C-alpha cells in the first residue's frame, strides 16, 4: 500500500470504528428485529465470507513462487524456501503474474465468475455484520467499502484483460453477472 494512503485508510477504519462502536454499544441500542435468528444467520454469512476471503488470499499467494525467507525455529536462523516456520524477513518472490483460476477449494470457485472474489467475500462479510447489528453506521461503512473495492476491482479487471489475451471473458470485476 502506498504511504500516501495511510491517512485515508486510518481515517476510514478508525473513524467508522468509533462511529459504529458508539451506536452498537449505546445504552439505547435496539437489538435486531428478528432477534437471535437474525444474529445467527448474519454470523453464518460473516464467517462463510471470511473463510472465502482467506481461501482466495491463499489461492492468490500460491500463484507466485515463494521468495526466500529468513526464519527462526528452535533458536536457529537460516534462509529457506516456504512458509512453515516463524518468518523473520523475506526476500520478494517472483513478479510473474498468472490468471487466477479456481482450485479444489469450493470457496475459490468464485474465480469462475469474478476477477476479485476477495473483494466480493469482504463485502459479503460486512453485509453480514450490518445485518447482525442492524445499525445504520455499519451499513454506511459497508457501502463506502463496497464503493472503494469496486474501484479497485474494476482497475484489476482492466489490467487482467489488457495483460492476458486468454482471460476468461465471462468474469466481472466484483459482482457475478452484474458489475
GROMACS .gro file of C-alpha atoms in nm:
model
  179
    1UNK     CA    1   0.000   0.000   0.000
    2UNK     CA    2   0.140   0.340  -0.091
    3UNK     CA    3   0.239   0.559   0.204
    4UNK     CA    4   0.002   0.835   0.089
    5UNK     CA    5  -0.297   0.608   0.154
    6UNK     CA    6  -0.220   0.555   0.523
    7UNK     CA    7  -0.401   0.871   0.637
    8UNK     CA    8  -0.705   0.790   0.422
    9UNK     CA    9  -0.719   0.428   0.541
   10UNK     CA   10  -0.666   0.517   0.907
   11UNK     CA   11  -0.935   0.784   0.890
   12UNK     CA   12  -1.175   0.542   0.720
   13UNK     CA   13  -1.121   0.247   0.956
   14UNK     CA   14  -1.076   0.435   1.285
   15UNK     CA   15  -1.347   0.689   1.210
   16UNK     CA   16  -1.605   0.430   1.113
   17UNK     CA   17  -1.498   0.200   1.400
   18UNK     CA   18  -1.560   0.479   1.652
   19UNK     CA   19  -1.892   0.574   1.492
   20UNK     CA   20  -2.014   0.213   1.472
   21UNK     CA   21  -1.899   0.134   1.826
   22UNK     CA   22  -2.081   0.438   1.962
   23UNK     CA   23  -2.415   0.316   1.825
   24UNK     CA   24  -2.365  -0.057   1.884
   25UNK     CA   25  -2.258  -0.002   2.247
   26UNK     CA   26  -2.502   0.279   2.327
   27UNK     CA   27  -2.741   0.211   2.617
   28UNK     CA   28  -3.036   0.281   2.387
   29UNK     CA   29  -2.917   0.036   2.118
   30UNK     CA   30  -3.210  -0.162   1.981
   31UNK     CA   31  -3.137  -0.532   1.921
   32UNK     CA   32  -3.205  -0.676   1.575
   33UNK     CA   33  -3.571  -0.701   1.480
   34UNK     CA   34  -3.574  -1.079   1.438
   35UNK     CA   35  -3.358  -1.145   1.745
   36UNK     CA   36  -3.126  -1.442   1.778
   37UNK     CA   37  -3.229  -1.591   1.440
   38UNK     CA   38  -3.116  -1.276   1.260
   39UNK     CA   39  -2.788  -1.266   1.451
   40UNK     CA   40  -2.714  -1.635   1.387
   41UNK     CA   41  -2.791  -1.610   1.015
   42UNK     CA   42  -2.582  -1.295   0.978
   43UNK     CA   43  -2.298  -1.451   1.177
   44UNK     CA   44  -2.305  -1.751   0.943
   45UNK     CA   45  -2.285  -1.517   0.642
   46UNK     CA   46  -1.996  -1.330   0.804
   47UNK     CA   47  -1.798  -1.647   0.888
   48UNK     CA   48  -1.855  -1.808   0.546
   49UNK     CA   49  -1.741  -1.490   0.371
   50UNK     CA   50  -1.434  -1.463   0.595
   51UNK     CA   51  -1.340  -1.823   0.512
   52UNK     CA   52  -1.393  -1.743   0.144
   53UNK     CA   53  -1.174  -1.432   0.167
   54UNK     CA   54  -0.899  -1.634   0.339
   55UNK     CA   55  -0.923  -1.907   0.073
   56UNK     CA   56  -0.894  -1.653  -0.208
   57UNK     CA   57  -0.588  -1.492  -0.049
   58UNK     CA   58  -0.423  -1.835  -0.016
   59UNK     CA   59  -0.500  -1.913  -0.381
   60UNK     CA   60  -0.357  -1.576  -0.490
   61UNK     CA   61  -0.048  -1.633  -0.275
   62UNK     CA   62   0.009  -1.971  -0.440
   63UNK     CA   63   0.010  -1.816  -0.790
   64UNK     CA   64   0.363  -1.684  -0.739
   65UNK     CA   65   0.667  -1.888  -0.643
   66UNK     CA   66   0.776  -1.823  -0.285
   67UNK     CA   67   1.073  -1.600  -0.215
   68UNK     CA   68   1.347  -1.695   0.028
   69UNK     CA   69   1.273  -1.624   0.391
   70UNK     CA   70   1.489  -1.584   0.699
   71UNK     CA   71   1.321  -1.781   0.970
   72UNK     CA   72   1.369  -1.880   1.328
   73UNK     CA   73   1.293  -2.225   1.459
   74UNK     CA   74   1.441  -2.366   1.776
   75UNK     CA   75   1.686  -2.078   1.812
   76UNK     CA   76   1.831  -2.140   1.466
   77UNK     CA   77   1.832  -1.880   1.189
   78UNK     CA   78   1.864  -1.963   0.822
   79UNK     CA   79   1.740  -1.895   0.469
   80UNK     CA   80   1.481  -2.141   0.341
   81UNK     CA   81   1.200  -2.156   0.092
   82UNK     CA   82   0.842  -2.189   0.209
   83UNK     CA   83   0.635  -2.066   0.498
   84UNK     CA   84   0.627  -2.341   0.760
   85UNK     CA   85   0.823  -2.158   1.030
   86UNK     CA   86   0.826  -1.827   1.215
   87UNK     CA   87   0.922  -1.578   0.943
   88UNK     CA   88   1.166  -1.306   1.039
   89UNK     CA   89   1.213  -1.145   0.698
   90UNK     CA   90   1.152  -1.238   0.337
   91UNK     CA   91   1.302  -1.155   0.002
   92UNK     CA   92   1.035  -1.085  -0.258
   93UNK     CA   93   0.911  -1.374  -0.468
   94UNK     CA   94   0.864  -1.374  -0.843
   95UNK     CA   95   0.698  -1.079  -1.017
   96UNK     CA   96   0.537  -1.318  -1.267
   97UNK     CA   97   0.160  -1.278  -1.287
   98UNK     CA   98  -0.080  -1.557  -1.376
   99UNK     CA   99  -0.452  -1.572  -1.434
  100UNK     CA  100  -0.618  -1.688  -1.112
  101UNK     CA  101  -0.833  -1.997  -1.151
  102UNK     CA  102  -1.040  -2.197  -0.902
  103UNK     CA  103  -0.867  -2.468  -0.702
  104UNK     CA  104  -1.017  -2.776  -0.533
  105UNK     CA  105  -1.133  -2.549  -0.251
  106UNK     CA  106  -1.501  -2.464  -0.321
  107UNK     CA  107  -1.454  -2.110  -0.188
  108UNK     CA  108  -1.225  -2.038  -0.484
  109UNK     CA  109  -1.492  -2.133  -0.737
  110UNK     CA  110  -1.598  -1.770  -0.736
  111UNK     CA  111  -1.295  -1.714  -0.963
  112UNK     CA  112  -1.515  -1.858  -1.241
  113UNK     CA  113  -1.740  -1.551  -1.219
  114UNK     CA  114  -1.536  -1.256  -1.087
  115UNK     CA  115  -1.184  -1.120  -1.112
  116UNK     CA  116  -1.160  -1.013  -0.747
  117UNK     CA  117  -1.352  -1.262  -0.535
  118UNK     CA  118  -1.160  -1.148  -0.226
  119UNK     CA  119  -1.347  -0.816  -0.250
  120UNK     CA  120  -1.676  -0.998  -0.312
  121UNK     CA  121  -1.626  -1.202   0.004
  122UNK     CA  122  -1.517  -0.898   0.206
  123UNK     CA  123  -1.826  -0.702   0.106
  124UNK     CA  124  -2.034  -1.008   0.194
  125UNK     CA  125  -1.873  -1.017   0.539
  126UNK     CA  126  -1.958  -0.655   0.606
  127UNK     CA  127  -2.314  -0.701   0.480
  128UNK     CA  128  -2.345  -0.992   0.724
  129UNK     CA  129  -2.215  -0.770   1.004
  130UNK     CA  130  -2.461  -0.496   0.905
  131UNK     CA  131  -2.749  -0.746   0.920
  132UNK     CA  132  -2.621  -0.877   1.252
  133UNK     CA  133  -2.605  -0.535   1.418
  134UNK     CA  134  -2.892  -0.373   1.226
  135UNK     CA  135  -2.705  -0.045   1.260
  136UNK     CA  136  -2.701   0.237   1.001
  137UNK     CA  137  -2.332   0.333   1.052
  138UNK     CA  138  -2.234  -0.030   0.980
  139UNK     CA  139  -2.443  -0.024   0.661
  140UNK     CA  140  -2.275   0.302   0.554
  141UNK     CA  141  -1.933   0.153   0.632
  142UNK     CA  142  -2.024  -0.143   0.410
  143UNK     CA  143  -2.143   0.087   0.130
  144UNK     CA  144  -1.831   0.305   0.136
  145UNK     CA  145  -1.610  -0.006   0.148
  146UNK     CA  146  -1.802  -0.161  -0.142
  147UNK     CA  147  -1.757   0.159  -0.346
  148UNK     CA  148  -1.379   0.163  -0.289
  149UNK     CA  149  -1.339  -0.210  -0.353
  150UNK     CA  150  -1.542  -0.176  -0.675
  151UNK     CA  151  -1.298   0.089  -0.798
  152UNK     CA  152  -1.003  -0.139  -0.716
  153UNK     CA  153  -1.175  -0.444  -0.872
  154UNK     CA  154  -1.252  -0.259  -1.195
  155UNK     CA  155  -0.888  -0.150  -1.221
  156UNK     CA  156  -0.759  -0.503  -1.157
  157UNK     CA  157  -1.012  -0.644  -1.407
  158UNK     CA  158  -0.897  -0.396  -1.674
  159UNK     CA  159  -0.533  -0.484  -1.612
  160UNK     CA  160  -0.609  -0.858  -1.638
  161UNK     CA  161  -0.794  -0.802  -1.969
  162UNK     CA  162  -0.506  -0.594  -2.102
  163UNK     CA  163  -0.231  -0.831  -1.984
  164UNK     CA  164  -0.382  -1.169  -2.072
  165UNK     CA  165  -0.530  -1.237  -2.416
  166UNK     CA  166  -0.691  -1.559  -2.292
  167UNK     CA  167  -0.852  -1.404  -1.984
  168UNK     CA  168  -1.197  -1.561  -1.920
  169UNK     CA  169  -1.448  -1.332  -2.096
  170UNK     CA  170  -1.744  -1.400  -1.865
  171UNK     CA  171  -1.574  -1.274  -1.550
  172UNK     CA  172  -1.696  -0.949  -1.399
  173UNK     CA  173  -1.488  -0.732  -1.161
  174UNK     CA  174  -1.670  -0.789  -0.828
  175UNK     CA  175  -2.036  -0.898  -0.857
  176UNK     CA  176  -2.114  -1.203  -1.075
  177UNK     CA  177  -2.313  -1.123  -1.392
  178UNK     CA  178  -2.357  -0.758  -1.289
  179UNK     CA  179  -2.055  -0.546  -1.202
   0.00000   0.00000   0.00000
